[in-house]
């Protein structure tokens, strides 16, 4: 079976657009899916489940095409493509209904069947919630995303946003590697603008053992670390000076980094193009339950009936769990992050200086630098080490900004001329074992939660797996070690 949309796209001018999405729908060998290909490259850019319900197929087709159309990064282009697809699908409805029935008749008993569309709420507009909303909308769910402030307002905006697999745990590293592969796909399709320059990490004597353990785990991957001396760091990374006390260092070539706010906005734009409703400021104030089953939420914009609710609320996760009568404790992990004005670009890598400071430079010249371990345990930091708070005065905020820039300039002098533009005290969503929490909440039907310290690295894969589990009920084996039942009792 072959259904061309080329003439419709050509008539509406799309074949002349540089980044237009066109191509040919073709049935798979099993007759259970349709794939759309980019005619310029031949790459498959989307797949559609083909069921016995024509209305379902048309909605799903439209959501997938318009979702991938976000790669153009232009709202007007997205609306025009949406109009084109609506017109094409109107013709398709009239001309191929017989074909749809015929295909359905030839499917095996194990093929896809039409199911009612689930109404799914996603609480939290950071990168995790945005990824989940996008994947759920692509899967055909009616998605409502509730963000109490603005997109990426919490931990996302205060993240170093280093995309990497490095952990001292081979199982967890495999999940991170899966997500890095998903990152490449989402970056290409959605225009997330990640920078894939790799990373360099070094340790002084007190942190040498831990860094060597990370390097050992990486040996079994397709990006084994390259061991470096201090002199080799200077040669590999002109303008970077790790000092003379380096006990161990290595380079990874496939790591990346991203502007997390931009990436979140791209995911949300793609989710909206696929039919999701993005609501902010819109605070969830109550989870509506019938017995132990989620039936909706009460928000600052009214009540919303739902079949499922996903909490992707970072450090607010214990608060959301309490609304369902569940307790969850997270570690309290404050951190300081500075964004500077643009300077001449000197590097595309992420650097980790002995678990003290992480820093990078964006493609537009802005620097980001962060104290890795948070504030030292001093009397002046007593309050921030106990609760979430911002700087008590503008004077202290500016002092911290200038101080961190000066410390980072010891390693990369080019940052010394920069001025702080954003000085953020962020609070990391940090499970007690520093492993993700992802899955259905025990004892509450229809409630799903995701919380992780590595939200940037894991966002693409957790979005895919959460959508799979919610939309199909099929569990993702990769998430088995990370279920909420580790901490939340039924």
Coordinates of C-alpha atoms in Angstrom, one line a residue:
X1 CA 0.0 0.0 0.0
X2 CA 1.3 3.4 -0.9
X3 CA -0.4 6.8 -0.3
X4 CA 1.4 9.8 -1.6
X5 CA 1.1 13.2 0.0
X6 CA 3.6 14.8 -2.4
X7 CA 1.0 16.5 -4.6
X8 CA -0.8 18.0 -1.6
X9 CA 2.5 19.3 -0.2
X10 CA 3.5 20.7 -3.6
X11 CA 0.2 22.4 -4.1
X12 CA 0.5 24.2 -0.7
X13 CA 4.1 25.2 -1.5
X14 CA 5.8 22.9 0.9
X15 CA 8.1 21.2 -1.6
X16 CA 9.9 24.5 -2.0
X17 CA 10.5 24.9 1.8
X18 CA 14.1 24.1 2.8
X19 CA 13.2 22.3 6.0
X20 CA 9.8 21.1 4.9
X21 CA 8.6 17.7 5.9
X22 CA 7.2 15.7 3.0
X23 CA 7.5 12.2 1.7
X24 CA 5.5 9.1 1.1
X25 CA 3.4 7.0 3.5
X26 CA 4.1 3.3 3.1
X27 CA 2.8 0.2 4.9
X28 CA 5.3 -1.8 6.9
X29 CA 5.9 -5.5 6.2
X30 CA 3.5 -6.4 8.9
X31 CA 0.8 -4.0 7.7
X32 CA 0.5 -2.6 11.3
X33 CA 2.3 0.7 10.9
X34 CA 2.8 3.5 8.4
X35 CA 6.1 5.4 8.1
X36 CA 6.8 8.9 6.8
X37 CA 10.1 9.6 5.2
X38 CA 12.1 12.7 4.5
X39 CA 12.4 12.8 0.7
X40 CA 15.7 14.7 1.0
X41 CA 17.5 12.0 3.1
X42 CA 15.3 9.0 2.9
X43 CA 15.3 8.9 6.8
X44 CA 12.2 7.7 8.5
X45 CA 11.0 10.7 10.6
X46 CA 7.8 9.2 12.0
X47 CA 5.7 6.1 12.4
X48 CA 2.0 5.8 12.9
X49 CA 0.1 2.8 14.4
X50 CA -2.6 1.6 12.0
X51 CA -5.7 0.4 13.7
X52 CA -9.3 -0.4 12.8
X53 CA -10.4 3.0 13.8
X54 CA -10.0 5.5 11.0
X55 CA -10.6 8.5 13.2
X56 CA -7.9 7.3 15.6
X57 CA -5.5 6.9 12.7
X58 CA -6.2 10.4 11.3
X59 CA -5.6 12.0 14.7
X60 CA -2.4 10.1 15.3
X61 CA -1.1 10.8 11.8
X62 CA -1.7 14.5 12.2
X63 CA -0.1 14.7 15.6
X64 CA 3.0 12.9 14.5
X65 CA 3.5 15.0 11.3
X66 CA 2.9 18.3 13.1
X67 CA 5.1 17.3 16.0
X68 CA 8.0 16.6 13.7
X69 CA 7.3 19.8 11.8
X70 CA 8.5 21.6 14.9
X71 CA 12.0 21.1 13.5
X72 CA 11.4 24.1 11.4
X73 CA 11.3 26.2 14.6
X74 CA 8.7 28.6 13.2
X75 CA 5.2 28.9 14.5
X76 CA 3.8 30.1 11.2
X77 CA 5.3 27.2 9.4
X78 CA 3.9 24.8 11.9
X79 CA 0.4 26.3 11.5
X80 CA 0.6 26.1 7.7
X81 CA 1.8 22.5 7.8
X82 CA -1.1 21.7 10.1
X83 CA -3.6 23.3 7.7
X84 CA -2.0 21.3 4.8
X85 CA -2.3 18.0 6.8
X86 CA -5.9 18.7 7.7
X87 CA -6.7 19.2 4.0
X88 CA -4.8 16.1 2.9
X89 CA -6.5 14.0 5.6
X90 CA -9.9 15.2 4.5
X91 CA -9.2 13.9 1.1
X92 CA -7.6 10.7 2.6
X93 CA -10.9 10.1 4.6
X94 CA -12.9 10.1 1.4
X95 CA -10.5 8.0 -0.7
X96 CA -8.9 5.4 1.4
X97 CA -11.5 4.2 3.9
X98 CA -11.8 1.0 1.9
X99 CA -8.1 0.6 2.1
X100 CA -8.0 1.1 5.8
X101 CA -10.7 -1.6 6.3
X102 CA -8.8 -3.9 4.0
X103 CA -5.5 -3.5 5.9
X104 CA -7.3 -4.0 9.2
X105 CA -8.8 -7.2 7.9
X106 CA -5.4 -8.6 7.1
X107 CA -3.8 -7.9 10.5
X108 CA -3.0 -10.7 12.8
X109 CA -5.0 -11.2 16.0
X110 CA -2.0 -9.7 17.9
X111 CA -2.2 -6.5 15.9
X112 CA -3.0 -3.0 17.3
X113 CA -6.6 -2.4 18.1
X114 CA -8.4 1.0 18.7
X115 CA -8.4 2.1 22.3
X116 CA -10.1 5.1 23.9
X117 CA -7.8 8.1 24.2
X118 CA -6.5 8.7 27.7
X119 CA -6.7 12.1 29.3
X120 CA -3.3 12.5 30.9
X121 CA -2.2 15.3 33.1
X122 CA 1.5 16.2 33.5
X123 CA 2.4 18.3 36.5
X124 CA 5.6 20.2 36.0
X125 CA 7.0 22.2 33.0
X126 CA 10.6 21.4 33.4
X127 CA 12.5 19.3 30.8
X128 CA 11.2 16.0 32.2
X129 CA 7.6 17.1 32.1
X130 CA 8.0 18.6 28.7
X131 CA 9.5 15.4 27.3
X132 CA 6.8 13.3 28.8
X133 CA 4.1 15.6 27.4
X134 CA 5.6 15.5 23.9
X135 CA 5.8 11.7 23.9
X136 CA 2.3 11.2 25.3
X137 CA 0.8 13.6 22.7
X138 CA 2.6 11.7 20.0
X139 CA 1.1 8.5 21.3
X140 CA -2.4 9.9 20.9
X141 CA -3.2 10.9 24.5
X142 CA -5.2 14.0 25.4
X143 CA -2.4 15.8 27.3
X144 CA -2.7 18.7 29.8
X145 CA 0.5 20.0 31.2
X146 CA 0.2 22.1 34.4
X147 CA 3.1 24.4 35.3
X148 CA 2.7 26.6 38.4
X149 CA 5.1 29.4 37.3
X150 CA 6.7 29.2 33.8
X151 CA 8.5 26.5 31.8
X152 CA 11.9 25.5 33.1
X153 CA 11.4 27.7 36.2
X154 CA 12.7 25.1 38.7
X155 CA 15.7 22.8 38.7
X156 CA 15.9 22.8 34.9
X157 CA 17.0 26.4 34.5
X158 CA 19.6 26.0 37.2
X159 CA 21.2 22.8 35.7
X160 CA 24.6 22.6 34.2
X161 CA 22.8 20.5 31.5
X162 CA 25.7 18.2 30.8
X163 CA 24.6 15.2 28.8
X164 CA 26.7 12.3 29.9
X165 CA 26.7 8.6 30.9
X166 CA 29.2 8.9 33.8
X167 CA 28.2 7.1 37.0
X168 CA 29.8 4.4 39.1
X169 CA 27.0 1.9 38.3
X170 CA 27.0 -0.1 35.1
X171 CA 23.2 -0.7 35.1
X172 CA 22.4 3.0 35.6
X173 CA 25.0 3.9 33.0
X174 CA 23.2 1.8 30.4
X175 CA 20.0 3.8 31.0
X176 CA 22.0 7.0 30.5
X177 CA 23.5 5.7 27.3
X178 CA 20.1 4.8 26.0
X179 CA 19.0 8.4 26.7
X180 CA 22.1 9.8 25.0
X181 CA 21.0 8.0 21.8
X182 CA 17.5 9.4 22.2
X183 CA 19.1 12.8 22.7
X184 CA 20.7 12.6 19.3
X185 CA 17.3 11.8 17.7
X186 CA 15.4 14.6 19.5
X187 CA 18.1 17.1 18.9
X188 CA 18.0 16.4 15.1
X189 CA 14.2 16.4 14.9
X190 CA 13.2 19.1 17.3
X191 CA 16.2 21.5 17.0
X192 CA 17.3 21.3 20.7
X193 CA 20.7 22.8 19.7
X194 CA 22.8 20.6 21.9
X195 CA 26.6 21.0 21.6
X196 CA 28.4 17.7 21.2
X197 CA 32.0 18.6 22.1
X198 CA 32.7 16.0 24.7
X199 CA 34.0 16.6 28.2
X200 CA 37.2 16.6 30.2
X201 CA 37.2 15.6 33.9
X202 CA 40.2 15.8 36.3
X203 CA 40.8 15.0 39.9
X204 CA 43.3 16.0 42.5
X205 CA 44.5 13.4 45.0
X206 CA 41.5 13.5 47.3
X207 CA 39.1 12.7 44.4
X208 CA 41.3 10.4 42.3
X209 CA 39.8 7.1 43.4
X210 CA 36.2 8.1 42.5
X211 CA 37.2 9.5 39.1
X212 CA 39.2 6.3 38.3
X213 CA 36.1 4.2 39.2
X214 CA 34.0 6.2 36.7
X215 CA 36.6 5.8 34.0
X216 CA 36.7 2.0 34.6
X217 CA 32.9 1.7 34.1
X218 CA 33.2 3.7 30.8
X219 CA 35.8 1.3 29.4
X220 CA 33.0 -1.0 28.2
X221 CA 31.2 1.6 26.2
X222 CA 31.6 2.8 22.6
X223 CA 33.3 5.9 24.0
X224 CA 36.1 4.6 26.2
X225 CA 37.8 7.4 28.1
X226 CA 41.1 8.8 27.0
X227 CA 43.4 9.3 29.9
X228 CA 45.1 12.7 30.0
X229 CA 47.9 14.4 32.0
X230 CA 47.7 18.0 33.0
X231 CA 49.9 18.9 30.1
X232 CA 47.7 17.0 27.6
X233 CA 44.6 18.8 28.9
X234 CA 46.3 22.1 28.1
X235 CA 47.2 20.8 24.6
X236 CA 43.8 19.3 23.9
X237 CA 41.9 22.3 25.3
X238 CA 43.8 25.6 24.6
X239 CA 43.0 28.2 27.2
X240 CA 42.2 25.7 29.9
X241 CA 44.6 25.2 32.9
X242 CA 43.8 22.4 35.4
X243 CA 46.8 23.3 37.6
X244 CA 49.8 21.1 38.5
X245 CA 48.1 18.9 41.1
X246 CA 46.2 16.7 38.7
X247 CA 46.3 13.0 39.9
X248 CA 44.0 11.6 37.2
X249 CA 42.1 12.9 34.2
X250 CA 40.2 11.7 31.2
X251 CA 38.4 12.9 28.1
X252 CA 35.0 11.6 26.8
X253 CA 34.3 12.4 23.2
X254 CA 30.5 11.9 22.9
X255 CA 29.2 13.9 25.8
X256 CA 27.2 17.0 25.1
X257 CA 25.6 20.0 26.7
X258 CA 22.6 22.1 26.0
X259 CA 20.7 25.3 27.0
X260 CA 18.1 23.5 29.2
X261 CA 15.5 26.3 28.9
X262 CA 15.7 26.3 25.1
X263 CA 15.4 22.5 25.0
X264 CA 12.4 22.6 27.3
X265 CA 10.7 25.2 25.2
X266 CA 11.3 23.1 22.1
X267 CA 9.8 20.0 23.7
X268 CA 6.8 22.0 24.8
X269 CA 6.3 23.5 21.3
X270 CA 6.4 20.0 19.9
X271 CA 4.0 18.8 22.5
X272 CA 1.6 21.6 21.7
X273 CA 1.9 21.0 18.0
X274 CA 0.9 17.4 18.7
X275 CA -2.2 18.5 20.5
X276 CA -1.1 19.0 24.1
X277 CA -2.5 21.9 26.2
X278 CA 0.3 23.7 28.0
X279 CA -1.1 25.7 30.9
X280 CA 0.9 28.2 33.0
X281 CA 0.8 29.7 35.4
X282 CA -1.5 26.9 36.6
X283 CA -0.8 25.4 40.0
X284 CA -2.2 22.0 40.9
X285 CA -3.7 22.4 44.4
X286 CA -5.4 19.0 44.8
X287 CA -5.4 15.5 43.3
X288 CA -9.0 14.4 42.9
X289 CA -9.5 10.8 44.0
X290 CA -12.3 8.3 43.9
X291 CA -11.2 5.8 46.5
X292 CA -7.6 5.2 45.6
X293 CA -8.0 6.1 41.9
X294 CA -7.0 9.4 40.3
X295 CA -10.0 11.1 38.6
X296 CA -8.6 14.5 38.0
X297 CA -6.9 17.6 39.5
X298 CA -8.0 20.9 41.0
X299 CA -5.9 23.8 39.8
X300 CA -5.7 27.5 39.9
X301 CA -7.5 27.5 36.6
X302 CA -10.3 25.1 37.6
X303 CA -10.8 21.3 37.7
X304 CA -9.7 18.9 35.0
X305 CA -11.0 15.3 34.8
X306 CA -8.2 12.9 34.0
X307 CA -7.5 9.2 33.6
X308 CA -3.8 9.4 34.5
X309 CA -1.6 12.0 36.3
X310 CA 2.2 12.2 35.9
X311 CA 4.2 14.1 38.5
X312 CA 7.4 15.6 37.1
X313 CA 7.7 18.2 39.7
X314 CA 11.4 17.9 40.8
X315 CA 11.8 19.1 44.4
X316 CA 8.1 19.6 44.7
X317 CA 7.5 15.8 44.3
X318 CA 7.0 15.2 48.1
X319 CA 4.3 17.8 48.1
X320 CA 2.5 16.3 45.1
X321 CA 2.8 12.8 46.6
X322 CA 1.3 14.1 49.9
X323 CA -1.8 15.1 48.0
X324 CA -2.3 11.4 47.3
X325 CA -1.6 10.4 50.8
X326 CA 1.9 9.2 50.1
X327 CA 5.2 10.2 51.7
X328 CA 8.5 10.6 49.8
X329 CA 11.7 12.1 51.1
X330 CA 14.4 13.6 48.9
X331 CA 17.8 14.8 49.8
X332 CA 18.3 18.6 50.1
X333 CA 20.9 19.7 47.6
X334 CA 21.4 23.4 47.0
X335 CA 23.7 24.6 44.3
X336 CA 25.0 27.9 42.8
X337 CA 24.9 28.4 39.0
X338 CA 26.1 31.5 37.1
X339 CA 25.4 32.4 33.5
X340 CA 27.5 35.2 32.0
X341 CA 27.3 37.5 29.1
X342 CA 28.8 36.4 25.8
X343 CA 32.5 36.2 25.3
X344 CA 34.6 35.0 22.4
X345 CA 34.1 31.2 22.1
X346 CA 37.1 29.2 23.3
X347 CA 35.7 25.8 23.9
X348 CA 32.8 23.4 23.1
X349 CA 33.5 21.0 26.0
X350 CA 32.2 20.5 29.5
X351 CA 34.8 20.5 32.2
X352 CA 34.7 19.0 35.7
X353 CA 37.4 20.3 38.0
X354 CA 37.9 17.6 40.8
X355 CA 34.2 17.6 41.8
X356 CA 34.5 21.2 42.8
X357 CA 33.4 23.2 39.8
X358 CA 31.7 22.3 36.5
X359 CA 31.9 24.8 33.6
X360 CA 31.1 25.1 29.9
X361 CA 30.6 27.7 27.2
X362 CA 27.6 27.9 24.9
X363 CA 27.9 28.2 21.1
X364 CA 26.8 31.9 21.5
X365 CA 29.7 32.7 23.9
X366 CA 27.9 32.6 27.2
X367 CA 29.7 30.8 30.0
X368 CA 28.0 28.7 32.7
X369 CA 29.8 27.7 35.9
X370 CA 28.6 25.9 38.9
X371 CA 29.8 24.8 42.3
X372 CA 29.4 21.0 42.2
X373 CA 29.1 20.3 45.8
X374 CA 26.9 23.2 47.0
X375 CA 27.7 25.7 49.7
X376 CA 30.3 24.8 52.4
X377 CA 28.9 24.0 55.8
X378 CA 29.5 27.4 57.4
X379 CA 27.2 29.3 59.8
X380 CA 26.4 31.9 57.1
X381 CA 25.0 29.0 55.0
X382 CA 22.9 27.5 57.8
X383 CA 19.5 28.5 56.4
X384 CA 20.1 27.5 52.7
X385 CA 21.4 24.1 53.9
X386 CA 18.1 23.5 55.7
X387 CA 15.5 24.9 53.3
X388 CA 14.9 26.3 49.8
X389 CA 15.6 30.0 49.7
X390 CA 17.2 32.6 47.4
X391 CA 19.9 35.1 48.3
X392 CA 18.7 37.3 51.2
X393 CA 20.2 40.4 49.6
X394 CA 21.3 41.7 46.1
X395 CA 24.7 42.5 47.5
X396 CA 25.3 38.8 48.5
X397 CA 23.9 37.6 45.2
X398 CA 26.4 39.7 43.3
X399 CA 29.2 38.7 45.6
X400 CA 28.6 35.1 44.9
X401 CA 28.4 35.7 41.2
X402 CA 31.7 37.5 41.0
X403 CA 33.4 35.0 43.4
X404 CA 32.4 32.0 41.3
X405 CA 33.5 33.7 38.1
X406 CA 36.9 34.4 39.7
X407 CA 37.3 30.9 40.9
X408 CA 36.5 29.5 37.5
X409 CA 38.9 31.9 35.8
X410 CA 41.7 30.0 37.6
X411 CA 40.9 27.1 35.2
X412 CA 39.7 29.0 32.1
X413 CA 40.9 32.6 32.1
X414 CA 38.6 33.7 29.3
X415 CA 35.7 33.8 31.7
X416 CA 37.5 36.4 33.8
X417 CA 36.2 39.3 31.6
X418 CA 32.6 38.1 31.7
X419 CA 29.9 39.6 33.8
X420 CA 27.2 37.6 35.5
X421 CA 23.8 37.8 33.9
X422 CA 22.0 35.1 35.9
X423 CA 23.0 34.2 39.5
X424 CA 20.8 31.2 40.5
X425 CA 20.5 29.2 43.6
X426 CA 19.1 25.9 42.4
X427 CA 17.8 22.9 44.4
X428 CA 18.4 19.5 42.9
X429 CA 15.7 16.8 42.8
X430 CA 17.8 14.2 44.5
X431 CA 16.5 10.8 45.5
X432 CA 18.3 9.4 48.6
X433 CA 20.2 6.8 46.6
X434 CA 20.9 9.3 43.7
X435 CA 19.1 7.0 41.3
X436 CA 16.0 7.9 39.3
X437 CA 12.5 7.2 40.7
X438 CA 10.1 6.4 37.8
X439 CA 6.9 4.5 37.5
X440 CA 3.4 4.0 39.0
X441 CA 2.9 5.1 42.6
X442 CA 2.1 2.1 44.8
X443 CA -1.5 2.2 46.1
X444 CA -2.7 5.0 43.9
X445 CA -4.2 3.9 40.6
X446 CA -3.5 6.3 37.8
X447 CA -0.6 8.2 39.4
X448 CA 2.9 8.1 37.9
X449 CA 5.9 9.9 39.2
X450 CA 9.4 10.8 37.8
X451 CA 12.1 12.4 39.9
X452 CA 15.8 12.3 39.2
X453 CA 18.9 14.4 39.7
X454 CA 20.0 13.7 36.1
X455 CA 16.9 15.2 34.5
X456 CA 18.7 16.7 31.5
X457 CA 20.6 13.5 30.5
X458 CA 17.6 11.3 31.1
X459 CA 14.7 13.4 29.8
X460 CA 14.5 11.9 26.3
X461 CA 14.5 8.2 27.5
X462 CA 12.2 8.7 30.5
X463 CA 9.8 10.6 28.3
X464 CA 9.7 7.7 25.9
X465 CA 9.4 5.0 28.5
X466 CA 6.8 6.8 30.6
X467 CA 4.6 7.4 27.5
X468 CA 5.0 3.7 26.6
X469 CA 4.0 2.5 30.0
X470 CA 1.1 4.9 30.3
X471 CA -0.2 4.6 26.7
X472 CA 0.1 0.8 26.3
X473 CA 0.5 -0.6 29.8
X474 CA 3.7 -2.4 28.6
X475 CA 6.4 -2.1 31.2
X476 CA 9.9 -0.9 30.2
X477 CA 12.5 -3.4 31.6
X478 CA 15.1 -0.7 31.8
X479 CA 13.1 1.1 34.5
X480 CA 12.7 -2.0 36.7
X481 CA 15.5 -0.9 39.2
X482 CA 14.0 2.6 39.6
X483 CA 10.4 2.0 40.7
X484 CA 8.8 4.3 43.3
X485 CA 8.2 1.3 45.5
X486 CA 11.8 1.7 46.7
X487 CA 10.6 4.6 48.8
X488 CA 6.8 4.7 48.7
X489 CA 4.7 2.0 50.4
X490 CA 1.4 0.7 49.0

